Coordinates of C-alpha atoms in Angstrom, one line a residue:
Chain S
X99 CA 49.9 19.5 -28.1
X100 CA 48.5 16.1 -28.1
X101 CA 44.6 15.8 -28.4
X102 CA 42.1 12.1 -28.4
X103 CA 40.2 13.3 -31.7
X104 CA 37.1 11.6 -33.0
X105 CA 35.8 12.5 -35.8
X106 CA 34.7 9.0 -38.7
X107 CA 37.1 7.2 -35.9
X108 CA 39.5 8.2 -32.9
X109 CA 42.5 9.1 -33.3
X110 CA 45.7 10.3 -30.9
X111 CA 46.9 13.5 -32.8
X112 CA 50.3 15.5 -31.5
X113 CA 50.2 18.1 -33.8
X114 CA 47.4 20.0 -32.7
X115 CA 47.8 23.6 -32.7
X116 CA 47.8 25.7 -29.0
X117 CA 45.1 27.0 -27.8
X118 CA 44.0 31.1 -27.8
X119 CA 41.8 31.9 -24.5
X120 CA 38.5 33.8 -25.4
X121 CA 37.2 36.3 -22.7
X122 CA 35.7 34.5 -19.5
X123 CA 37.7 31.3 -20.2
X124 CA 40.5 29.4 -18.3
X125 CA 43.4 27.4 -20.1
X126 CA 43.5 24.3 -18.2
X127 CA 46.4 21.3 -18.3
X128 CA 45.3 18.0 -17.7
X129 CA 46.3 15.6 -15.2
X130 CA 44.4 12.6 -15.1
X131 CA 41.0 12.4 -17.2
X132 CA 38.4 9.4 -17.0
X133 CA 36.7 7.5 -19.7
X134 CA 33.0 7.9 -19.3
X135 CA 30.4 5.5 -21.2
X136 CA 29.3 8.6 -22.8
X137 CA 33.0 8.5 -24.4
X138 CA 32.3 5.1 -25.8
X139 CA 29.0 6.1 -27.2
X140 CA 30.2 9.0 -28.7
X141 CA 33.2 6.8 -30.7
X142 CA 29.8 4.5 -31.6
X143 CA 28.6 7.7 -33.3
X144 CA 25.4 8.0 -31.2
X145 CA 25.9 11.3 -30.2
X146 CA 26.7 13.4 -33.4
X147 CA 29.4 15.0 -31.6
X148 CA 33.2 15.2 -33.7
X149 CA 36.2 16.6 -31.7
X150 CA 38.2 15.9 -28.6
X151 CA 36.9 13.6 -25.9
X152 CA 36.6 13.8 -22.1
X153 CA 34.6 15.7 -19.6
X154 CA 35.5 13.7 -16.4
X155 CA 39.2 15.4 -15.3
X156 CA 40.9 16.9 -13.3
X157 CA 43.8 19.8 -14.3
X158 CA 45.9 22.7 -13.1
X159 CA 45.1 26.0 -14.5
X160 CA 47.7 26.9 -16.7
X161 CA 46.0 30.7 -17.6
X162 CA 43.1 32.9 -16.9
X163 CA 43.4 36.3 -18.1
X164 CA 40.4 37.3 -16.9
X165 CA 40.7 36.0 -13.0
X166 CA 44.3 35.2 -12.5
X167 CA 43.6 34.2 -9.2
X168 CA 42.9 30.8 -10.6
X169 CA 46.3 30.3 -12.0
X170 CA 48.0 27.5 -10.6
X171 CA 45.3 26.1 -9.1
X172 CA 44.0 22.4 -9.1
X173 CA 40.5 22.0 -10.2
X174 CA 37.6 20.6 -11.3
X175 CA 34.8 21.8 -13.3
X176 CA 31.2 21.8 -14.6
X177 CA 30.7 20.2 -18.2
X178 CA 28.6 22.7 -19.2
X179 CA 29.3 26.4 -20.4
X180 CA 26.1 28.1 -19.7
X181 CA 25.7 31.6 -20.9
X182 CA 24.3 33.2 -17.4
X183 CA 22.0 35.5 -19.1
X184 CA 18.9 33.1 -20.5
X185 CA 15.8 32.5 -18.2
X186 CA 17.1 28.9 -17.7
X187 CA 20.5 30.6 -16.1
X188 CA 18.5 33.0 -14.1
X189 CA 16.2 30.5 -12.6
X190 CA 19.4 28.1 -11.7
X191 CA 19.1 25.7 -13.9
X192 CA 22.3 26.3 -15.7
X193 CA 23.1 22.7 -16.2
X194 CA 20.0 23.3 -18.9
X195 CA 21.1 26.7 -20.5
X196 CA 19.8 26.4 -24.3
X197 CA 22.9 28.2 -25.3
X198 CA 25.6 26.0 -23.4
X199 CA 28.0 23.9 -24.9
X200 CA 29.1 20.6 -23.2
X201 CA 32.8 20.0 -23.0
X202 CA 33.8 16.8 -25.5
X203 CA 30.1 16.6 -25.8
X204 CA 28.1 19.3 -27.9
X205 CA 29.9 22.5 -29.2
X206 CA 33.1 22.3 -27.3
X207 CA 36.6 20.2 -27.9
X208 CA 37.2 17.9 -23.9
X209 CA 39.8 17.3 -21.9
X210 CA 41.1 14.8 -23.3
X211 CA 44.3 17.0 -24.7
X212 CA 47.5 18.4 -23.1
X213 CA 45.0 21.6 -22.6
X214 CA 41.6 22.6 -22.8
X215 CA 39.6 25.7 -22.0
X216 CA 36.3 26.0 -19.7
X217 CA 34.7 29.5 -18.1
X218 CA 36.6 29.9 -15.1
X219 CA 32.7 30.1 -13.2
X220 CA 32.2 26.6 -14.1
X221 CA 35.5 25.6 -12.1
X222 CA 35.9 24.1 -8.4
X223 CA 39.2 24.0 -6.4
X224 CA 40.1 20.5 -5.3
X225 CA 41.0 20.4 -1.6
X226 CA 44.5 19.0 -0.9
X227 CA 42.6 16.1 0.8
X228 CA 41.1 14.9 -2.2
X229 CA 43.6 12.9 -4.7
X230 CA 44.1 13.6 -8.5
X231 CA 42.5 9.6 -9.0
X232 CA 39.8 10.9 -6.6
X233 CA 39.2 14.1 -8.0
X234 CA 38.4 12.9 -11.8
X235 CA 35.1 11.1 -10.3
X236 CA 33.6 14.6 -9.2
X237 CA 31.8 14.7 -12.3
X238 CA 29.5 11.3 -12.3
X239 CA 29.8 11.5 -8.6
X240 CA 27.6 14.8 -8.9
X241 CA 25.2 13.5 -11.2
X242 CA 24.7 10.5 -8.3
X243 CA 24.1 13.2 -5.6
X244 CA 21.6 15.0 -8.2
X245 CA 18.7 12.3 -7.4
X246 CA 18.7 13.6 -3.6
X247 CA 18.3 16.7 -5.0
X248 CA 15.4 15.8 -6.8
X249 CA 13.7 13.2 -5.0
X250 CA 13.4 13.6 -0.9
X251 CA 14.8 10.2 0.2
X252 CA 14.2 9.1 3.8
X253 CA 15.3 6.4 6.3
X254 CA 11.8 4.8 5.5
X255 CA 12.2 4.6 2.3
X256 CA 12.9 1.3 0.5
X257 CA 15.1 2.1 -2.3
X258 CA 16.5 -0.1 -5.3
X259 CA 19.3 0.8 -7.7
X260 CA 19.2 -1.2 -11.0
X261 CA 22.8 -1.2 -12.8
X262 CA 26.1 -2.5 -11.5
X263 CA 28.1 -0.1 -13.6
X264 CA 29.9 2.8 -12.5
X265 CA 27.5 5.2 -12.2
X266 CA 24.7 2.5 -10.4
X267 CA 28.0 1.9 -7.9
X268 CA 28.2 5.7 -7.3
X269 CA 24.5 6.3 -6.8
X270 CA 24.0 3.5 -4.3
X271 CA 26.8 4.6 -2.1
X272 CA 25.5 8.7 -2.6
X273 CA 21.9 6.8 -1.3
X274 CA 23.5 4.8 1.2
X275 CA 24.4 8.1 3.0
X276 CA 20.6 8.8 3.3
X277 CA 19.9 6.0 5.9
X278 CA 17.0 4.6 3.4
X279 CA 16.9 0.3 3.0
X280 CA 19.0 0.2 0.0
X281 CA 19.3 -2.9 -2.5
X282 CA 21.4 -2.6 -5.6
X283 CA 20.3 -5.1 -8.3
X284 CA 23.0 -6.3 -10.9
X285 CA 24.4 -8.7 -12.9
X286 CA 28.3 -8.9 -11.9
X287 CA 28.9 -10.5 -8.6
X288 CA 32.4 -8.7 -8.4
X289 CA 31.1 -5.0 -8.9
X290 CA 28.1 -6.1 -6.0
X291 CA 31.3 -6.8 -3.7
X292 CA 32.3 -3.5 -3.8
X293 CA 28.9 -2.3 -2.4
X294 CA 28.7 -5.1 0.0
X295 CA 32.2 -4.3 1.5
X296 CA 31.0 -1.1 2.4
X297 CA 27.6 -2.7 3.9
X298 CA 25.2 -2.3 1.1
X299 CA 22.8 -5.1 0.5
X300 CA 22.6 -6.4 -3.2
X301 CA 20.4 -8.7 -5.4
X302 CA 21.8 -10.6 -8.1
X303 CA 19.6 -10.6 -11.4
X304 CA 17.6 -13.8 -11.2
X305 CA 17.7 -14.1 -7.7
X306 CA 14.4 -13.3 -6.1
X307 CA 14.0 -9.1 -6.8
X308 CA 12.2 -7.1 -3.9
X309 CA 8.8 -5.7 -4.7
X310 CA 6.4 -2.6 -3.4
X311 CA 9.5 -0.5 -3.5
X312 CA 8.9 3.4 -3.0
X313 CA 12.1 4.8 -5.7
X314 CA 13.9 2.9 -8.3
X315 CA 17.5 4.3 -9.5
X316 CA 17.4 2.8 -13.0
X317 CA 21.1 3.2 -13.9
X318 CA 21.6 0.7 -16.4
X319 CA 20.7 2.8 -19.4
X320 CA 18.5 -0.4 -21.5
X321 CA 15.1 -1.1 -21.8
X322 CA 15.4 -4.3 -19.6
X323 CA 16.3 -2.2 -16.9
X324 CA 13.5 0.2 -17.1
X325 CA 11.2 -3.1 -17.2
X326 CA 12.7 -4.0 -14.2
X327 CA 12.1 -0.5 -12.7
X328 CA 8.6 -0.7 -13.5
X329 CA 8.2 -4.3 -12.3
X330 CA 9.8 -3.2 -8.8
X331 CA 8.6 0.3 -8.0
X332 CA 5.3 0.5 -6.2
X333 CA 2.1 1.8 -6.9
X334 CA 2.8 5.8 -6.3
X335 CA 6.5 5.0 -6.3
X336 CA 9.4 6.9 -8.3
X337 CA 12.0 5.4 -11.0
X338 CA 14.7 7.7 -11.3
X339 CA 16.2 7.7 -15.1
X340 CA 19.8 8.1 -14.8
X341 CA 21.0 7.3 -17.7
X342 CA 20.3 7.8 -21.7
X343 CA 18.9 5.1 -24.1
X344 CA 19.6 4.0 -27.4
X345 CA 16.8 4.4 -29.6
X346 CA 13.0 5.1 -28.3
X347 CA 11.8 2.4 -26.0
X348 CA 8.3 1.3 -26.3
X349 CA 6.6 2.8 -22.8
X350 CA 3.2 1.4 -20.9
X351 CA 2.0 5.0 -20.4
X352 CA -1.6 3.8 -19.1
X353 CA 0.6 1.6 -16.6
X354 CA 2.1 5.1 -15.1
X355 CA -1.0 6.6 -15.3
X356 CA -3.3 3.6 -13.6
X357 CA -0.3 3.2 -10.9
X358 CA 0.4 7.0 -10.4
X359 CA 4.3 6.5 -11.1
X360 CA 6.5 9.1 -10.8
X361 CA 9.6 9.0 -13.5
X362 CA 12.4 11.3 -12.8
X363 CA 14.9 12.7 -15.6
X364 CA 18.2 12.8 -13.9
X365 CA 21.6 14.4 -15.3
X366 CA 24.2 16.5 -14.3
X367 CA 24.9 17.6 -10.5
X368 CA 26.3 20.0 -7.6
X369 CA 29.7 19.5 -7.8
X370 CA 30.3 21.2 -4.4
X371 CA 28.5 18.6 -2.6
X372 CA 30.7 15.9 -4.9
X373 CA 33.7 17.4 -3.5
X374 CA 32.9 17.4 -0.1
X375 CA 31.9 13.4 -0.6
X376 CA 35.5 12.9 -1.8
X377 CA 37.1 15.0 0.6
X378 CA 35.6 13.5 3.6
X379 CA 35.6 9.7 2.3
X380 CA 32.1 9.3 2.6
X381 CA 32.3 7.8 -0.8
X382 CA 35.0 5.4 -2.2
X383 CA 35.6 6.3 -5.7
X384 CA 39.3 4.2 -6.0
X385 CA 38.1 0.7 -5.9
X386 CA 35.9 1.6 -9.5
X387 CA 39.6 2.1 -11.0
X388 CA 40.1 -1.0 -13.1
X389 CA 43.1 0.3 -15.2
X390 CA 45.5 3.5 -16.1
X391 CA 46.8 4.5 -18.8
X392 CA 49.6 6.8 -19.6
X393 CA 48.1 9.5 -22.3
X394 CA 49.8 8.2 -25.5
X395 CA 48.3 4.5 -24.9
X396 CA 44.7 6.3 -25.2
X397 CA 43.8 4.0 -28.2
X398 CA 44.8 1.4 -25.9
X399 CA 42.8 2.7 -23.0
X400 CA 39.7 2.7 -24.8
X401 CA 39.5 -0.7 -26.1
X402 CA 40.2 -1.7 -22.3
X403 CA 36.9 0.7 -21.3
X404 CA 35.0 -1.3 -23.7
X405 CA 35.7 -4.7 -22.3
X406 CA 32.7 -6.3 -20.2
X407 CA 32.7 -6.1 -16.6
X408 CA 36.1 -3.1 -16.7
X409 CA 35.1 0.0 -14.6
X410 CA 36.8 3.2 -14.6
X411 CA 39.9 3.5 -17.2
X412 CA 42.2 6.5 -16.3
X413 CA 44.3 8.4 -18.5
X414 CA 47.5 9.6 -16.8
X415 CA 49.1 12.9 -18.3
Chain P
X258 CA -34.0 -4.5 -12.3
X259 CA -32.7 -2.9 -14.9
X260 CA -28.9 -2.7 -15.9
X261 CA -26.8 -1.5 -18.8
X262 CA -24.5 -5.0 -19.0
X263 CA -21.5 -5.3 -21.3
X264 CA -20.5 -8.9 -22.5
X265 CA -19.5 -8.7 -25.9
X266 CA -21.9 -6.2 -26.5
X267 CA -23.8 -3.3 -25.1
X268 CA -27.3 -4.5 -23.9
X269 CA -30.0 -3.2 -21.5
X270 CA -31.2 -5.9 -19.3
X271 CA -34.5 -5.9 -17.5
X272 CA -35.0 -9.3 -15.8
X273 CA -32.0 -8.5 -13.6
X274 CA -32.2 -10.2 -10.1
X275 CA -32.3 -7.6 -7.1
X276 CA -29.1 -7.6 -4.9
X277 CA -28.0 -8.9 -1.8
X278 CA -26.3 -6.7 0.2
X279 CA -22.8 -8.2 1.6
X280 CA -21.0 -7.1 4.9
X281 CA -19.8 -3.6 5.0
X282 CA -21.6 -2.3 2.0
X283 CA -24.6 -0.1 0.8
X284 CA -27.5 -0.6 -1.8
X285 CA -27.4 2.7 -3.7
X286 CA -30.8 3.9 -6.0
X287 CA -29.2 5.4 -9.2
X288 CA -30.5 8.6 -9.6
X289 CA -28.4 10.4 -12.4
X290 CA -25.6 8.1 -14.0
X291 CA -22.7 10.0 -16.1
X292 CA -21.1 7.9 -19.3
X293 CA -17.3 8.1 -19.3
X294 CA -14.5 7.7 -21.9
X295 CA -13.5 4.7 -19.8
X296 CA -17.1 3.5 -20.2
X297 CA -16.7 4.0 -24.1
X298 CA -13.3 2.2 -23.9
X299 CA -14.5 -0.9 -22.3
X300 CA -17.5 -1.3 -24.6
X301 CA -14.8 -1.2 -27.5
X302 CA -13.0 -4.1 -25.5
X303 CA -9.7 -2.7 -24.2
X304 CA -10.4 -3.1 -20.3
X305 CA -11.4 -6.3 -20.6
X306 CA -14.3 -5.6 -18.1
X307 CA -17.9 -7.7 -18.4
X308 CA -20.8 -6.6 -16.3
X309 CA -22.7 -3.8 -15.7
X310 CA -21.1 -0.7 -16.5
X311 CA -20.9 3.0 -14.6
X312 CA -19.0 4.8 -12.2
X313 CA -20.1 8.3 -12.2
X314 CA -23.0 8.5 -10.3
X315 CA -25.4 10.3 -7.9
X316 CA -27.5 8.1 -6.0
X317 CA -29.7 7.7 -2.6
X318 CA -28.8 4.8 -0.1
X319 CA -31.7 2.0 -0.1
X320 CA -30.4 -0.1 2.6
X321 CA -27.1 -0.5 4.8
X322 CA -27.3 -2.7 7.5
X323 CA -24.1 -2.2 8.9
X324 CA -24.2 1.6 8.8
X325 CA -27.7 2.2 8.7
X326 CA -27.2 6.3 9.6
X327 CA -26.8 6.2 5.6
X328 CA -30.3 5.2 4.6
X329 CA -32.2 7.7 2.5
X330 CA -29.1 10.0 2.3
X331 CA -28.4 11.2 -1.1
X332 CA -24.8 10.4 -2.0
X333 CA -21.7 10.3 -4.2
X334 CA -18.7 7.1 -4.0
X335 CA -15.1 6.7 -4.4
X336 CA -15.1 4.1 -7.2
X337 CA -12.1 1.8 -5.7
X338 CA -14.0 -0.7 -3.2
X339 CA -10.3 -0.7 -1.2
X340 CA -9.8 -4.0 1.6
X341 CA -8.6 -1.4 4.4
X342 CA -5.6 -3.8 5.5
X343 CA -2.9 -3.8 3.2
X344 CA 0.2 -1.7 3.1
X345 CA -1.2 0.4 0.3
X346 CA -4.2 1.2 2.1
X347 CA -2.5 1.6 5.8
X348 CA -0.1 4.3 3.7
X349 CA -3.4 6.4 2.6
X350 CA -2.8 5.0 -1.1
X351 CA -6.5 3.2 -0.8
X352 CA -7.0 4.1 -4.4
X353 CA -4.0 1.7 -5.3
X354 CA -5.2 -1.3 -2.7
X355 CA -3.9 -4.4 -4.8
X356 CA -6.9 -5.8 -3.4
X357 CA -9.5 -3.1 -4.4
X358 CA -12.7 -4.0 -7.0
X359 CA -13.0 -0.9 -9.2
X360 CA -17.1 0.3 -9.8
X361 CA -18.1 -0.9 -13.3
X362 CA -14.4 -1.3 -14.4
X363 CA -12.7 -4.2 -12.3
X364 CA -14.7 -6.8 -10.3
X365 CA -17.7 -5.1 -9.5
X366 CA -20.5 -4.4 -11.5
X367 CA -21.1 -0.4 -11.9
X368 CA -24.2 2.1 -11.2
X369 CA -26.0 1.9 -14.6
X370 CA -29.0 0.0 -13.0
X371 CA -31.2 0.8 -11.0
X372 CA -29.7 -0.3 -8.1
X373 CA -25.9 -1.4 -7.3
X374 CA -23.4 -2.0 -4.1
X375 CA -20.5 0.0 -2.6
X376 CA -19.0 -0.2 0.8
X377 CA -20.7 2.7 2.6
X378 CA -16.7 3.3 3.7
X379 CA -16.5 5.0 0.0
X380 CA -19.3 7.2 0.2
X381 CA -19.7 10.9 0.5
X382 CA -23.3 12.8 1.4
X383 CA -24.2 15.6 -1.2
X384 CA -24.8 18.3 0.3
X385 CA -28.1 20.1 -0.6
X386 CA -26.2 23.0 -2.5
X387 CA -25.2 20.5 -5.1
X388 CA -27.6 19.5 -7.9
X389 CA -27.9 15.6 -9.1
X390 CA -26.5 17.0 -12.3
X391 CA -23.7 18.8 -10.6
X392 CA -23.0 15.7 -8.2
X393 CA -22.6 13.9 -10.9
X394 CA -19.3 15.0 -11.7
X395 CA -17.7 14.7 -8.4
X396 CA -15.6 11.6 -10.0
X397 CA -14.2 13.0 -13.2
X398 CA -13.8 16.4 -10.6
X399 CA -12.3 14.9 -7.9
X400 CA -9.5 13.2 -10.6
X401 CA -8.8 16.7 -11.9
X402 CA -8.2 17.4 -8.2
X403 CA -5.6 14.7 -7.9
X404 CA -3.5 17.1 -10.0
X405 CA -2.5 20.1 -7.3
X406 CA -2.2 17.1 -4.7
X407 CA 0.8 15.9 -6.5
X408 CA 2.6 18.6 -7.6
X409 CA 2.3 22.0 -6.3
X410 CA 1.0 24.6 -8.5
X411 CA 2.1 28.6 -7.8
X412 CA 0.7 31.8 -9.3
X413 CA 4.1 32.0 -10.9
X414 CA 4.1 28.8 -13.0
X415 CA 3.3 28.4 -16.7
X416 CA 1.0 25.5 -16.9
X417 CA -0.7 24.1 -19.8
X418 CA -3.5 21.8 -20.2
X419 CA -3.1 19.8 -23.8
X420 CA -6.9 18.4 -24.4
X421 CA -10.2 19.7 -24.4
X422 CA -12.5 17.0 -23.8
X423 CA -14.4 16.7 -20.7
X424 CA -11.2 16.2 -18.4
X425 CA -9.4 18.3 -20.0
X426 CA -12.3 21.1 -18.7
X427 CA -12.4 20.1 -15.5
X428 CA -8.6 19.9 -14.8
X429 CA -8.6 23.6 -16.7
X430 CA -10.6 25.0 -14.1
X431 CA -9.5 23.2 -11.3
X432 CA -5.7 24.8 -12.4
X433 CA -7.4 28.1 -12.9
X434 CA -8.0 28.3 -9.1
X435 CA -4.4 28.3 -8.1
X436 CA -3.6 31.3 -10.3
X437 CA -1.0 30.4 -12.3
X438 CA -0.8 31.4 -15.9
X439 CA -2.5 28.7 -17.7
X440 CA -3.6 28.2 -21.2
X441 CA -5.6 25.4 -22.4
X442 CA -4.3 23.9 -26.1
X443 CA -7.4 22.3 -27.6
X444 CA -9.1 21.5 -31.3
X445 CA -12.7 22.5 -30.6
X446 CA -13.4 25.8 -30.8
X447 CA -16.8 25.1 -29.2
X448 CA -15.0 23.8 -26.4
X449 CA -12.4 25.9 -25.8
X450 CA -15.3 28.4 -25.4
X451 CA -16.6 27.3 -22.1
X452 CA -13.3 27.9 -20.5
X453 CA -13.0 31.7 -22.5
X454 CA -16.4 32.7 -21.0
X455 CA -14.7 31.9 -17.4
X456 CA -11.5 33.8 -18.1
X457 CA -9.1 31.4 -19.0
X458 CA -6.3 31.3 -21.5
X459 CA -7.3 28.9 -25.1
X460 CA -4.9 28.4 -27.6
X461 CA -6.2 26.3 -31.3
X462 CA -4.3 23.4 -32.1
X463 CA -2.3 24.7 -35.3
X464 CA -2.0 28.1 -34.0
X465 CA 1.3 29.0 -32.1
X466 CA 1.8 27.0 -29.1
X467 CA 3.2 27.8 -25.8
X468 CA 6.8 27.4 -25.1
X469 CA 9.1 26.8 -22.0
X470 CA 6.5 26.1 -20.0
X471 CA 6.3 25.1 -16.1
X472 CA 3.7 21.8 -15.8
X473 CA 2.0 20.7 -18.4
X474 CA -1.0 18.1 -18.3
X475 CA -1.9 15.6 -20.7
X476 CA -5.6 15.4 -20.9
X477 CA -5.9 14.1 -24.5
X478 CA -4.8 10.1 -23.8
X479 CA -3.4 10.1 -27.2
X480 CA 0.2 9.9 -28.5
X481 CA 0.5 13.1 -30.2
X482 CA -0.7 14.8 -27.1
X483 CA 2.2 13.3 -25.0
X484 CA 4.5 14.2 -28.1
X485 CA 2.8 18.3 -27.8
X486 CA 3.7 18.0 -24.1
X487 CA 7.1 17.0 -24.7
X488 CA 7.6 19.8 -26.9
X489 CA 6.0 22.4 -24.7
X490 CA 7.4 21.3 -21.3
X491 CA 10.9 23.1 -20.1
X492 CA 13.8 21.7 -19.2
X493 CA 13.0 20.2 -15.5
X494 CA 9.6 20.9 -16.4
X495 CA 6.9 18.8 -15.0
X496 CA 4.5 16.4 -17.6
X497 CA 1.3 15.1 -16.1
X498 CA -0.4 12.3 -17.5
X499 CA -4.0 12.2 -16.7
X500 CA -5.3 9.9 -19.2
X501 CA -4.7 6.5 -20.2
X502 CA -3.2 5.1 -23.5
X503 CA -3.9 2.7 -26.6
X504 CA -1.1 0.8 -27.0
X505 CA 2.3 1.3 -25.9
X506 CA 3.9 4.5 -27.4
X507 CA 7.4 4.7 -28.4
X508 CA 9.0 7.4 -25.6
X509 CA 12.3 9.1 -26.0
X510 CA 13.5 8.1 -22.7
X511 CA 16.9 10.0 -23.3
X512 CA 15.2 13.1 -23.9
X513 CA 13.2 12.6 -20.5
X514 CA 16.9 12.1 -19.1
X515 CA 19.0 15.3 -20.5
X516 CA 15.9 17.7 -19.8
X517 CA 15.4 16.1 -16.5
X518 CA 11.6 15.7 -16.9
X519 CA 9.2 14.9 -14.6
X520 CA 6.2 12.5 -16.0
X521 CA 3.8 11.9 -13.1
X522 CA 0.8 9.2 -13.6
X523 CA -2.4 10.7 -12.4
X524 CA -5.9 8.9 -11.6
X525 CA -8.2 8.9 -8.8
X526 CA -8.5 12.3 -6.1
X527 CA -10.3 13.8 -3.3
X528 CA -14.0 13.4 -3.3
X529 CA -14.5 15.4 -0.6
X530 CA -12.4 18.4 -2.0
X531 CA -14.4 17.9 -5.5
X532 CA -17.9 18.1 -3.7
X533 CA -16.3 21.6 -2.1
X534 CA -15.8 23.2 -5.2
X535 CA -19.1 22.1 -6.9
X536 CA -21.2 23.4 -3.9
X537 CA -19.4 26.6 -3.7
X538 CA -19.8 26.8 -7.5
X539 CA -16.0 27.8 -8.2
X540 CA -16.1 25.0 -10.8
X541 CA -19.2 25.1 -13.6
X542 CA -20.1 21.6 -14.6
X543 CA -23.2 22.0 -16.4
X544 CA -22.2 23.8 -19.5
X545 CA -20.5 20.1 -20.0
X546 CA -23.4 18.5 -20.6
X547 CA -24.4 17.9 -24.1
X548 CA -27.4 15.5 -23.5
X549 CA -29.6 13.6 -21.0
X550 CA -31.4 10.1 -21.7
X551 CA -34.1 8.6 -19.6
X552 CA -32.3 5.5 -18.8
X553 CA -34.5 3.2 -20.8
X554 CA -32.5 4.8 -24.1
X555 CA -29.2 4.4 -22.8
X556 CA -27.9 2.5 -26.0
X557 CA -28.9 5.5 -27.7
X558 CA -27.1 7.8 -25.1
X559 CA -24.2 5.5 -25.8
X560 CA -24.2 6.4 -29.4
X561 CA -24.8 9.8 -28.6
X562 CA -21.5 10.0 -26.1
X563 CA -19.4 8.6 -28.9
X564 CA -20.3 11.3 -31.6
X565 CA -17.3 13.6 -32.4
X566 CA -17.2 17.1 -30.2
X567 CA -20.0 15.7 -27.9
X568 CA -18.8 16.3 -24.1
X569 CA -21.0 14.3 -21.1
X570 CA -23.9 12.7 -21.6
X571 CA -26.5 11.5 -18.8
X572 CA -28.7 8.7 -17.7
X573 CA -31.9 9.4 -16.2
X574 CA -33.4 7.0 -14.0

């Protein structure tokens, strides 16, 4: 089978051995797989992962010996394969299971291959009302849905999302559903337009920024974004950190104490809720697709995904 | 009158002019004033404050033209003199009022003087059941009471306080009241003994530290303490930052995102609750008194307060 493998460099291999299915796992045939910033960072060497990339997928279960009712179903899946037996799993924090492997990120080959494996217990059937190109956004949309799971967001709250990349645009749409007073701060007029078309207020970096904000979602993943968030949030306000950072920025912890700021790290989220938002069309993801490539052109697709201003690039199998 | 003034150096002046009372304020005669780490840091030049030091006090209202019912009452007081008219005050965040002055810390002379001023609306009458040397701990004890106001702490929670200084010992006693599974990590056996005598578990730094902790209170105010907190807290756990830091430590924000840690800055707290805990003797503060000096020996008292291993030093008027 074919697979996009990262070792020291990115390589499309065509002669990978077929997979044997461990207990509890399903063999899934890829339909569409998205390129995420995390994939690009793995290729830059930031995560130390080597293997087949890809964790944003929609596929069809080919074989699932331990739970054959899944066979033939169109599915998406959580990217963390948790153990189900440790204190974190028992507490309901499965995505923090210390024994987890993570699809295409840590200890487990990913979905950028003709076939891949995941435990059937992390799979979700995709409703017919959700197309393949919508379903492939389930994972990042679930990550956006993690925010209201962690922070109560009310219609009277003033909320800012910093960052108009893919994750910022998804977070903005999810937060807009709460009826809060939302502004999205970004650098790219054409990306912010996608939100303005949906009635979401935006602000170009360089214009006068909101101040005294109750909740700021930092979705740029760079230190400047964090400083902006710090500048806009009110005392006793909340900053949600939605993306990882390169290096270890210097943070003024004293100001966090003096202003009693809450800083909340936020990662993977609820897949069921994300699928429901896709099915009800309360969130638009297809306008975030910049380009699609057949899997055979995966290397070209990665080049495209790294270009400035490009949003989601999809791989079709 | 006498007053302990910091300009470029600390000086006990004896010829200060008597104070005139602005509208809404009370003239207070000092009875006992505590030396806080913040005072020591001001003298080290870290806060940029110049003027009369002191914010932990118990005193007697000498004159209060706008609210004469206060005259003759023994009082403690919030250290932030808020405006009462801005959005922060209207929201109930008076201690974050952007127009505030802070007793002996910012824009307002402090209580290390025979007399000082505070708005009568920030005063609290001290019950007869609370002695002067107990009442002078109201301000730091209120700061400890801020923690359960910010974070729900349940009997099933595993909680660690890092730091066995004055604030750490007060935080530990307040958190112990919740019935949580508490361990205090410190460097000083004799300070930890004060807690062990009250049935609180302790752990000397260097011994095997707790792991997988739900809530860690960082009360050391140094970067090592923060790293310890980071190491002990579980994924999706909470770190409460209780003290300010010198400089801007480098923080691994990515790990905060990946482990979905909550970081909560925590400063001033509820005075009414602190006075009630002192009155009911649910918290012991007198064992934290290392030494007492007459105010005329304030400079010696400051030297004492800076010595290693010393807890609270009081000034008697």
